[in-house]
Short mmCIF file of C-alpha atoms and ligand atoms in Angstrom, two decimals:
data_model
loop_
_atom_site.label_atom_id
_atom_site.label_comp_id
_atom_site.label_asym_id
_atom_site.label_seq_id
_atom_site.Cartn_x
_atom_site.Cartn_y
_atom_site.Cartn_z
CA MET A 98 104.24 77.83 85.24
CA ALA A 99 106.70 75.27 85.34
CA GLU A 100 107.65 72.43 83.28
CA VAL A 101 109.36 69.80 85.39
CA GLN A 102 111.11 66.52 84.07
CA THR A 103 110.97 64.56 87.38
CA ILE A 104 109.49 63.93 90.25
CA ALA A 105 111.93 65.52 92.27
CA GLU A 106 111.90 68.62 90.70
CA ALA A 107 108.29 68.77 91.25
CA THR A 108 108.59 68.31 94.83
CA ALA A 109 111.45 71.30 94.74
CA HIS A 110 108.95 73.53 92.95
CA PHE A 111 106.30 72.93 95.30
CA GLY A 112 108.89 73.47 98.27
CA ALA A 113 109.74 76.86 96.88
CA ILE A 114 105.58 77.59 96.98
CA LEU A 115 105.31 76.62 100.79
CA GLU A 116 108.31 78.43 101.49
CA ALA A 117 106.97 81.68 99.95
CA GLN A 118 103.74 81.28 101.52
CA ALA A 119 104.79 80.70 104.72
CA ALA A 120 106.50 83.96 104.70
CA ARG A 121 103.45 85.61 103.12
CA VAL A 122 101.13 84.32 105.94
CA ALA A 123 103.61 85.41 108.64
CA LYS A 124 103.11 89.14 107.39
CA VAL A 125 99.31 88.58 107.42
CA ARG A 126 99.71 87.86 111.00
CA GLN A 127 101.42 91.00 111.78
CA SER A 128 99.31 93.37 109.22
CA PRO A 129 98.94 96.92 110.80
CA PRO A 130 95.68 98.06 112.01
CA PRO A 131 93.24 99.61 109.53
CA THR A 132 93.64 103.16 108.34
CA ASP A 133 91.69 105.63 110.16
CA PHE A 134 90.48 107.89 107.60
CA SER A 135 89.21 110.80 110.26
CA ALA A 136 92.77 111.05 111.52
CA LEU A 137 94.50 111.54 108.31
CA GLU A 138 95.38 115.37 107.25
CA THR A 139 94.89 114.54 103.64
CA ILE A 140 93.07 111.78 101.80
CA ARG A 141 94.82 111.44 98.59
CA ILE A 142 92.70 109.52 95.68
CA GLY A 143 94.39 108.07 92.62
CA ILE A 144 92.77 107.42 89.57
CA ILE A 145 93.82 104.73 87.30
CA GLY A 146 92.52 104.76 83.87
CA GLY A 147 93.26 101.08 82.76
CA ASP A 148 92.79 99.62 79.10
CA GLY A 149 90.05 99.35 76.93
CA ILE A 150 86.71 100.96 78.03
CA GLY A 151 88.49 101.79 81.09
CA PRO A 152 89.68 105.60 80.65
CA ALA A 153 86.41 106.71 79.59
CA ILE A 154 84.23 105.27 82.19
CA ALA A 155 86.83 106.11 85.09
CA ALA A 156 86.80 109.48 83.84
CA GLU A 157 83.04 109.58 84.10
CA ALA A 158 83.05 108.40 87.88
CA GLN A 159 86.22 110.80 88.42
CA ARG A 160 83.80 113.38 87.11
CA LEU A 161 81.00 112.96 89.66
CA LEU A 162 83.52 112.21 92.74
CA GLU A 163 84.91 115.69 92.02
CA GLU A 164 81.61 117.38 92.20
CA LEU A 165 80.71 115.54 95.66
CA LEU A 166 84.03 116.09 97.32
CA ALA A 167 84.70 119.79 96.12
CA GLU A 168 84.36 121.19 99.44
CA GLN A 169 86.72 118.48 100.89
CA VAL A 170 89.38 119.06 97.95
CA ALA A 171 88.82 123.18 98.52
CA ALA A 172 89.83 122.48 102.47
CA GLY A 173 92.81 120.51 101.68
CA LYS A 174 91.22 117.43 103.33
CA VAL A 175 91.07 115.34 99.94
CA GLU A 176 93.65 115.29 96.83
CA PHE A 177 93.02 113.79 93.76
CA GLY A 178 95.94 112.57 91.40
CA THR A 179 96.17 110.62 88.26
CA ILE A 180 98.55 107.50 88.19
CA GLU A 181 100.03 107.02 84.77
CA GLY A 182 101.58 103.83 83.19
CA LEU A 183 99.28 100.82 84.52
CA THR A 184 98.24 100.04 80.61
CA ILE A 185 98.93 96.74 78.63
CA GLU A 186 101.57 98.85 76.25
CA ASN A 187 103.64 99.89 79.48
CA ARG A 188 103.06 96.80 81.26
CA ALA A 189 104.03 94.62 78.28
CA ALA A 190 107.05 97.07 77.29
CA GLN A 191 108.47 96.76 81.05
CA GLY A 192 107.48 93.14 81.08
CA LYS A 193 105.73 93.59 84.74
CA ALA A 194 102.49 92.86 85.93
CA ILE A 195 102.81 96.55 87.58
CA PRO A 196 106.05 98.32 86.64
CA ASP A 197 107.99 99.33 89.76
CA ASP A 198 108.11 103.26 89.30
CA VAL A 199 103.73 103.12 88.77
CA LEU A 200 103.72 100.50 92.12
CA ALA A 201 105.79 103.30 93.54
CA ASP A 202 103.31 105.86 92.76
CA ILE A 203 100.03 103.89 93.64
CA ARG A 204 101.65 103.74 97.43
CA THR A 205 101.41 107.28 97.49
CA TYR A 206 97.64 107.32 97.48
CA GLN A 207 95.77 105.44 100.50
CA VAL A 208 92.81 104.93 98.22
CA THR A 209 92.42 104.40 94.19
CA LEU A 210 89.73 104.25 91.71
CA LYS A 211 90.80 101.71 88.89
CA GLY A 212 89.70 101.21 85.46
CA PRO A 213 89.95 97.40 84.09
CA THR A 214 93.00 96.08 82.77
CA THR A 215 93.72 93.64 79.89
CA THR A 216 95.30 90.70 80.98
CA PRO A 217 97.37 89.00 78.22
CA GLU A 218 96.23 85.23 77.17
CA GLN A 219 97.99 82.63 75.11
CA GLY A 220 97.99 83.70 71.35
CA ASP A 221 96.85 87.22 71.93
CA GLY A 222 100.03 88.59 70.99
CA TRP A 223 100.87 90.03 74.41
CA PRO A 224 104.02 88.76 76.43
CA ASN A 225 103.04 86.50 79.38
CA ILE A 226 102.80 88.77 82.06
CA GLU A 227 100.66 88.36 85.30
CA SER A 228 96.97 90.03 85.74
CA ALA A 229 97.66 93.82 87.12
CA ASN A 230 94.80 93.14 89.28
CA VAL A 231 96.07 90.08 90.60
CA ALA A 232 99.35 91.77 91.42
CA MET A 233 97.80 94.81 93.05
CA ARG A 234 95.85 92.76 95.12
CA LYS A 235 98.73 90.97 96.37
CA GLU A 236 101.54 93.99 96.49
CA LEU A 237 98.84 95.94 98.40
CA ASP A 238 97.43 93.10 100.41
CA LEU A 239 93.92 93.75 99.30
CA PHE A 240 92.09 90.88 101.08
CA ALA A 241 88.82 91.89 100.76
CA ASN A 242 86.60 92.09 97.51
CA VAL A 243 83.37 93.49 98.57
CA ARG A 244 80.66 93.15 95.77
CA PRO A 245 77.07 94.42 96.69
CA VAL A 246 74.33 93.36 94.23
CA ARG A 247 70.98 95.20 94.93
CA VAL A 248 67.74 95.05 93.16
CA PRO A 249 64.84 96.31 95.17
CA ARG A 250 62.59 95.25 92.83
CA LEU A 251 63.34 91.57 93.35
CA GLY A 252 64.17 91.79 96.90
CA ILE A 253 67.61 91.45 96.45
CA ASP A 254 69.90 92.79 98.52
CA TRP A 255 73.22 90.99 98.79
CA THR A 256 77.08 91.87 99.77
CA PHE A 257 79.72 89.35 98.46
CA PHE A 258 82.77 89.17 100.70
CA ARG A 259 85.23 87.30 98.34
CA GLU A 260 88.75 86.36 99.69
CA ASN A 261 90.89 88.20 97.42
CA THR A 262 94.59 87.22 97.86
CA GLU A 263 94.70 83.19 98.21
CA ASP A 264 92.82 80.23 96.76
CA LEU A 265 93.60 79.06 92.99
CA TYR A 266 94.09 82.28 91.95
CA ALA A 267 97.02 83.45 94.15
CA LEU A 268 99.01 80.08 92.72
CA GLY A 269 97.55 80.01 89.42
CA SER A 270 100.74 80.97 87.54
CA GLN A 271 102.56 78.41 89.64
CA GLY A 272 101.22 75.32 88.70
CA LEU A 273 103.63 72.72 86.97
CA THR A 274 103.52 70.35 84.22
CA LEU A 275 105.26 66.74 84.29
CA GLY A 276 104.60 64.77 81.18
CA ASP A 277 101.07 64.44 80.64
CA LEU A 278 100.27 65.48 84.28
CA ASN A 279 99.28 69.51 84.87
CA ILE A 280 98.67 70.56 88.09
CA ASP A 281 97.54 73.93 89.99
CA PHE A 282 97.73 74.62 93.05
CA ARG A 283 95.03 75.63 95.77
CA LEU A 284 96.01 77.69 99.21
CA ILE A 285 93.87 78.60 101.88
CA SER A 286 95.26 79.71 105.25
CA ARG A 287 93.97 80.17 108.53
CA PRO A 288 94.70 83.57 109.09
CA GLY A 289 93.81 84.66 105.46
CA SER A 290 90.31 82.87 105.96
CA GLU A 291 89.80 84.27 109.59
CA ARG A 292 90.59 88.01 108.16
CA ILE A 293 87.83 88.07 105.60
CA ILE A 294 85.25 85.82 107.66
CA ARG A 295 85.77 88.71 110.21
CA ALA A 296 85.16 91.74 107.87
CA ALA A 297 81.91 89.88 106.55
CA PHE A 298 80.68 89.58 110.24
CA GLU A 299 81.94 93.35 111.33
CA PHE A 300 79.86 94.47 107.81
CA ALA A 301 76.74 92.45 109.14
CA GLN A 302 76.96 93.73 112.26
CA ALA A 303 77.50 97.53 111.45
CA ASN A 304 74.70 97.29 108.81
CA HIS A 305 72.31 95.38 111.17
CA LYS A 306 72.28 92.18 108.85
CA ASP A 307 70.69 89.17 110.43
CA SER A 308 72.25 86.45 108.44
CA LEU A 309 75.39 85.47 107.04
CA THR A 310 76.23 82.63 104.77
CA VAL A 311 79.68 80.84 104.17
CA VAL A 312 79.88 79.00 100.87
CA THR A 313 82.66 76.30 100.19
CA LYS A 314 82.53 72.66 98.68
CA ALA A 315 84.35 71.54 102.48
CA ASN A 316 82.14 68.25 101.85
CA VAL A 317 84.49 67.28 98.90
CA VAL A 318 87.27 69.79 98.92
CA LYS A 319 88.04 68.80 102.55
CA THR A 320 91.58 70.45 103.58
CA THR A 321 91.31 73.97 102.05
CA ASP A 322 87.44 74.40 102.12
CA GLY A 323 87.31 72.43 105.46
CA ALA A 324 89.55 75.22 106.77
CA PHE A 325 87.56 77.85 105.43
CA LEU A 326 84.36 76.43 106.95
CA ASP A 327 86.50 75.75 110.48
CA ALA A 328 87.51 79.37 110.27
CA ALA A 329 83.94 80.46 110.10
CA ARG A 330 82.98 78.50 113.28
CA LYS A 331 85.81 79.91 115.02
CA VAL A 332 85.06 83.59 113.84
CA GLY A 333 80.92 83.34 114.44
CA ALA A 334 81.49 82.26 118.02
CA ASP A 335 82.74 86.38 118.48
CA PHE A 336 79.31 87.31 116.95
CA PRO A 337 76.67 85.26 118.50
CA GLU A 338 73.86 87.81 117.30
CA ILE A 339 74.66 86.98 113.85
CA PRO A 340 73.30 83.41 112.85
CA TRP A 341 75.18 81.96 110.11
CA GLU A 342 75.22 78.98 108.00
CA GLY A 343 77.37 76.79 105.55
CA TRP A 344 76.30 76.35 102.01
CA TYR A 345 78.20 74.38 99.25
CA ILE A 346 78.99 76.34 95.93
CA ASP A 347 76.94 74.21 93.87
CA ILE A 348 73.40 74.37 95.37
CA MET A 349 74.09 77.95 96.48
CA THR A 350 74.57 78.95 92.69
CA ALA A 351 71.20 77.13 91.84
CA LYS A 352 69.43 78.96 94.65
CA LEU A 353 70.49 82.43 93.38
CA VAL A 354 68.18 81.76 90.67
CA ASP A 355 65.46 80.35 92.99
CA GLU A 356 62.75 83.49 93.57
CA LYS A 357 61.37 82.17 96.61
CA ARG A 358 64.81 81.13 98.43
CA ARG A 359 67.19 84.19 97.05
CA THR A 360 65.80 86.91 99.19
CA ALA A 361 66.85 85.32 102.39
CA PHE A 362 70.55 85.60 101.36
CA GLY A 363 72.28 88.87 102.70
CA VAL A 364 75.99 88.60 103.27
CA MET A 365 78.07 86.07 101.84
CA VAL A 366 81.49 85.15 102.44
CA LEU A 367 83.72 82.70 100.06
CA PRO A 368 87.07 81.85 98.81
CA ASN A 369 88.41 83.73 96.14
CA LEU A 370 87.27 81.57 92.93
CA TYR A 371 83.66 81.04 94.25
CA GLY A 372 83.36 84.59 95.15
CA ASP A 373 84.31 85.73 91.68
CA ILE A 374 81.64 83.26 89.76
CA LEU A 375 78.91 83.40 92.10
CA SER A 376 79.14 87.61 92.14
CA ASP A 377 79.35 87.65 88.48
CA GLU A 378 76.15 85.58 88.52
CA ALA A 379 74.56 87.62 90.89
CA ALA A 380 75.48 90.97 88.98
CA GLU A 381 73.57 89.82 86.07
CA PHE A 382 70.03 90.18 88.20
CA GLN A 383 71.12 93.80 88.62
CA GLY A 384 71.42 94.62 84.88
CA GLY A 385 75.05 92.77 84.03
CA VAL A 386 78.70 93.29 85.07
CA GLY A 387 78.20 96.60 83.52
CA THR A 388 76.21 98.02 86.36
CA ALA A 389 78.37 96.18 89.42
CA GLY A 390 81.19 97.85 91.38
CA SER A 391 83.52 96.44 94.11
CA ALA A 392 86.15 97.22 96.60
CA ASN A 393 89.34 95.57 97.12
CA ILE A 394 90.24 96.31 100.81
CA GLY A 395 93.38 95.76 102.79
CA THR A 396 94.38 97.44 106.33
CA GLU A 397 96.56 100.11 104.53
CA PHE A 398 95.27 100.51 100.95
CA ALA A 399 91.67 99.93 99.32
CA MET A 400 91.27 99.84 95.66
CA PHE A 401 87.66 100.48 93.95
CA GLU A 402 86.97 99.06 90.57
CA ALA A 403 84.30 97.40 88.04
CA ILE A 404 83.92 94.15 88.60
CA HIS A 405 84.12 93.61 84.53
CA GLY A 406 87.12 93.66 82.40
CA SER A 407 88.42 96.37 79.54
CA ALA A 408 85.94 94.69 77.21
CA PRO A 409 88.24 94.59 74.08
CA ARG A 410 85.63 93.66 71.73
CA MET A 411 83.62 96.70 72.47
CA VAL A 412 86.75 98.62 71.71
CA THR A 413 87.42 96.60 68.35
CA GLU A 414 83.64 96.88 67.21
CA GLY A 415 83.78 100.49 67.76
CA ARG A 416 81.59 100.64 70.65
CA ALA A 417 83.67 101.75 73.53
CA GLN A 418 81.80 105.04 73.70
CA TYR A 419 78.90 103.03 74.64
CA ALA A 420 80.27 101.44 77.62
CA ASN A 421 78.37 101.85 80.83
CA PRO A 422 79.94 103.90 83.40
CA GLY A 423 77.50 102.67 86.16
CA SER A 424 80.09 99.86 87.51
CA MET A 425 82.84 102.63 87.98
CA ILE A 426 80.23 105.22 89.54
CA ARG A 427 78.92 102.19 92.14
CA ALA A 428 82.50 101.82 92.75
CA SER A 429 83.01 105.42 93.54
CA ALA A 430 79.92 105.16 96.11
CA MET A 431 81.64 102.45 97.85
CA LEU A 432 85.17 104.42 98.02
CA LEU A 433 83.29 107.53 99.41
CA SER A 434 81.87 105.46 102.41
CA HIS A 435 85.19 103.82 102.97
CA ILE A 436 86.83 107.16 103.59
CA GLY A 437 84.36 107.80 106.23
CA LEU A 438 81.82 109.98 104.01
CA PRO A 439 78.70 107.36 103.84
CA ALA A 440 76.35 110.04 103.38
CA LEU A 441 78.01 111.27 99.94
CA GLY A 442 78.21 107.72 98.87
CA GLN A 443 74.42 106.82 99.54
CA LYS A 444 73.90 110.46 97.68
CA LEU A 445 75.63 108.63 94.66
CA ASP A 446 73.77 105.50 95.01
CA GLN A 447 70.32 106.99 94.99
CA ALA A 448 71.18 108.87 91.87
CA MET A 449 72.59 105.68 90.64
CA ASP A 450 69.35 103.63 91.65
CA LEU A 451 66.93 106.18 89.79
CA CYS A 452 68.94 106.48 86.87
CA SER A 453 69.75 102.97 86.22
CA GLN A 454 67.10 100.94 88.08
CA TYR A 455 63.68 103.49 88.67
CA GLU A 456 63.30 106.67 86.41
CA LYS A 457 65.90 105.17 83.36
CA LYS A 458 64.94 108.39 81.19
CA ILE A 459 67.79 107.02 79.14
CA GLU A 460 69.11 103.44 78.70
CA MET A 461 72.59 102.08 78.41
CA THR A 462 72.63 99.11 75.90
CA GLY A 463 76.35 98.95 75.12
CA ARG A 464 75.80 99.97 71.49
CA ASP A 465 74.45 102.88 69.28
CA THR A 466 70.80 101.86 70.19
CA GLY A 467 71.68 103.39 73.78
CA ALA A 468 73.29 106.16 75.17
CA THR A 469 77.03 106.87 75.70
CA SER A 470 79.06 106.76 78.89
CA ARG A 471 79.13 110.71 78.51
CA GLU A 472 75.67 110.77 78.22
CA PHE A 473 74.69 108.55 80.88
CA GLY A 474 77.46 110.49 83.28
CA ASP A 475 75.55 113.77 82.56
CA TYR A 476 72.33 112.22 83.63
CA VAL A 477 73.58 110.91 87.04
CA LEU A 478 75.51 114.64 87.61
CA GLU A 479 71.96 116.23 86.99
CA THR A 480 70.09 113.80 89.08
CA MET A 481 72.65 113.81 91.75
CA ARG A 482 72.39 117.78 91.66
CA SER A 483 68.68 118.03 91.97
CA ALA A 484 67.42 119.16 95.35
CA ASP A 485 64.77 116.26 95.33
CA LEU A 486 67.06 113.46 94.85
CA GLU A 487 66.21 112.07 98.25
CA SER A 488 62.09 112.67 97.95
CA ARG A 489 62.04 111.51 94.74
CA TRP A 490 64.28 108.01 95.29
CA GLN A 491 62.07 107.61 98.21
CA ALA A 492 58.89 107.99 96.16
CA ALA A 493 60.46 105.36 93.84
CA VAL A 494 61.54 102.59 96.33
CA ASP A 495 57.68 103.33 98.02
CA ALA A 496 55.89 102.98 94.58
CA GLU A 497 57.92 99.68 93.95
CA ALA A 498 57.09 98.05 97.42
CA ALA A 499 53.37 98.77 96.78
CA ALA A 500 53.41 97.30 93.53
CA ALA A 501 55.20 94.34 94.99
CA THR A 502 52.14 93.45 97.52
P1 NAD B 22 84.94 91.97 80.05
O1 NAD B 22 84.27 92.01 81.15
O2 NAD B 22 85.95 92.97 79.56
O3 NAD B 22 83.48 92.20 78.56
C1 NAD B 22 82.99 90.87 78.81
C2 NAD B 22 81.63 91.54 77.91
O4 NAD B 22 80.84 92.09 78.86
C3 NAD B 22 81.88 92.74 76.75
O5 NAD B 22 82.46 92.47 75.61
C4 NAD B 22 80.59 93.54 77.19
O6 NAD B 22 79.53 93.18 76.07
C5 NAD B 22 80.41 93.45 78.25
N1 NAD B 22 80.67 94.34 79.17
C6 NAD B 22 81.62 94.66 80.08
N2 NAD B 22 81.91 95.77 80.63
C7 NAD B 22 80.89 96.53 80.07
C8 NAD B 22 80.42 98.17 80.46
N3 NAD B 22 80.83 98.59 81.65
N4 NAD B 22 79.38 98.28 79.30
C9 NAD B 22 78.60 97.53 78.68
N5 NAD B 22 79.13 96.18 78.48
C10 NAD B 22 79.98 95.88 79.01
O7 NAD B 22 85.45 90.37 79.99
P2 NAD B 22 86.59 89.64 79.06
O8 NAD B 22 86.29 89.95 77.63
O9 NAD B 22 86.36 88.30 79.54
O10 NAD B 22 87.92 90.45 79.39
C11 NAD B 22 88.72 91.15 78.63
C12 NAD B 22 89.93 91.54 79.49
O11 NAD B 22 89.88 92.23 80.66
C13 NAD B 22 90.73 90.62 79.65
O12 NAD B 22 92.32 90.78 79.40
C14 NAD B 22 90.62 90.12 81.19
O13 NAD B 22 91.59 89.70 81.79
C15 NAD B 22 90.39 91.56 81.63
N6 NAD B 22 89.94 91.70 83.04
C16 NAD B 22 90.22 92.68 83.93
C17 NAD B 22 89.57 92.72 84.90
C18 NAD B 22 89.99 93.73 86.13
O14 NAD B 22 90.54 94.55 85.56
N7 NAD B 22 89.41 93.92 87.36
C19 NAD B 22 88.20 91.86 85.46
C20 NAD B 22 87.98 91.32 84.51
C21 NAD B 22 88.46 91.00 83.38
#
């Protein structure tokens, strides 16, 4: 944030932002091709505990991943490591969103599983450092935030492709104040829009989805949202077999609660802020933010995490041990698919479906009326190990479909 005294100073501040963004977008145009995991001798998976409830729920997800990948680890194909130091205490002490040594360590892993990290806000006693998450997305150019929400019972099968490196969030710390005027900047670039929209179309194509929705407010926010919609027109022309529609964010938010209309949505692609809000709303249908994982994907690196934060209130109220690790487990399933092991990802998802939606032998309530993270982790592990996992899952899906008709 900058406090300026004159319009000339404000203009200079804006000029510096434009220069930095022009340089960033030039780099985006020259991004390397995506990592081919099948060609790697060793895939390195880094675990970052994070803050608050993070380390405990990350540990549950790690336990399941290590079990699923035991064979690959024994063969030297996969290696796990722990990344220390991405904690609010260390970040505050070093005055950096991501301390240099931690960033260097993170860069040695192609994929990371990250627990939520606390971002200081005014008045909470921590210095005003940037969000570690936003910094990581920028540093590693993790442009696609992919957030799936599935509730078979309600006919919901949505995948959100949220742009992760631009929009209001990218320049959220660079606004300016001139007297009583407060201005933030919103940036949407053509290459930045095209690459996220293309990722969404490619996903729709690979997963045989027959529709795609591009969400903006281009009728009002004409320059930036207009550019996003225009990029969709250009990229969409390369995928003639996938029809797409433009929707406005306000009516889209309403339609997600319309039981008749919402089941028709499949893949949605949105600028950063709309994507953040809409996917949090969507996660509520699945059982709350504690149940939803997400992927942050770039061409070289990828980071998998929960969609929620470090839940400091759960920690101060002594309820941290009741945090739901489901979000981190779902993120781990996405990680497995990303590194070329979709069958293992599916196995983990099926175990999660049974434990959190169908059989629900134990309930997570976020307090002592429900199970602990550890108990839930044990339940998923035991379900995943059972020889009849696939048939139990199929029977549950069929029973639900029968009940719905
Ligand atoms: P939050 O998501 O941390 O928590 C809000 C509420 O959601 C909690 O009080 C709790 O009731 C519930 N909740 C969240 N995760 C849960 C889980 N796994 N199990 C059960 N209940 C759960 O949101 P907040 O309080 O707004 O943010 C706290 C901190 O986290 C802030 O510093 C914020 O900046 C940060 N944050 C980090 C990330 C990230 O690292 N990706 C994302 C969002 C917020």
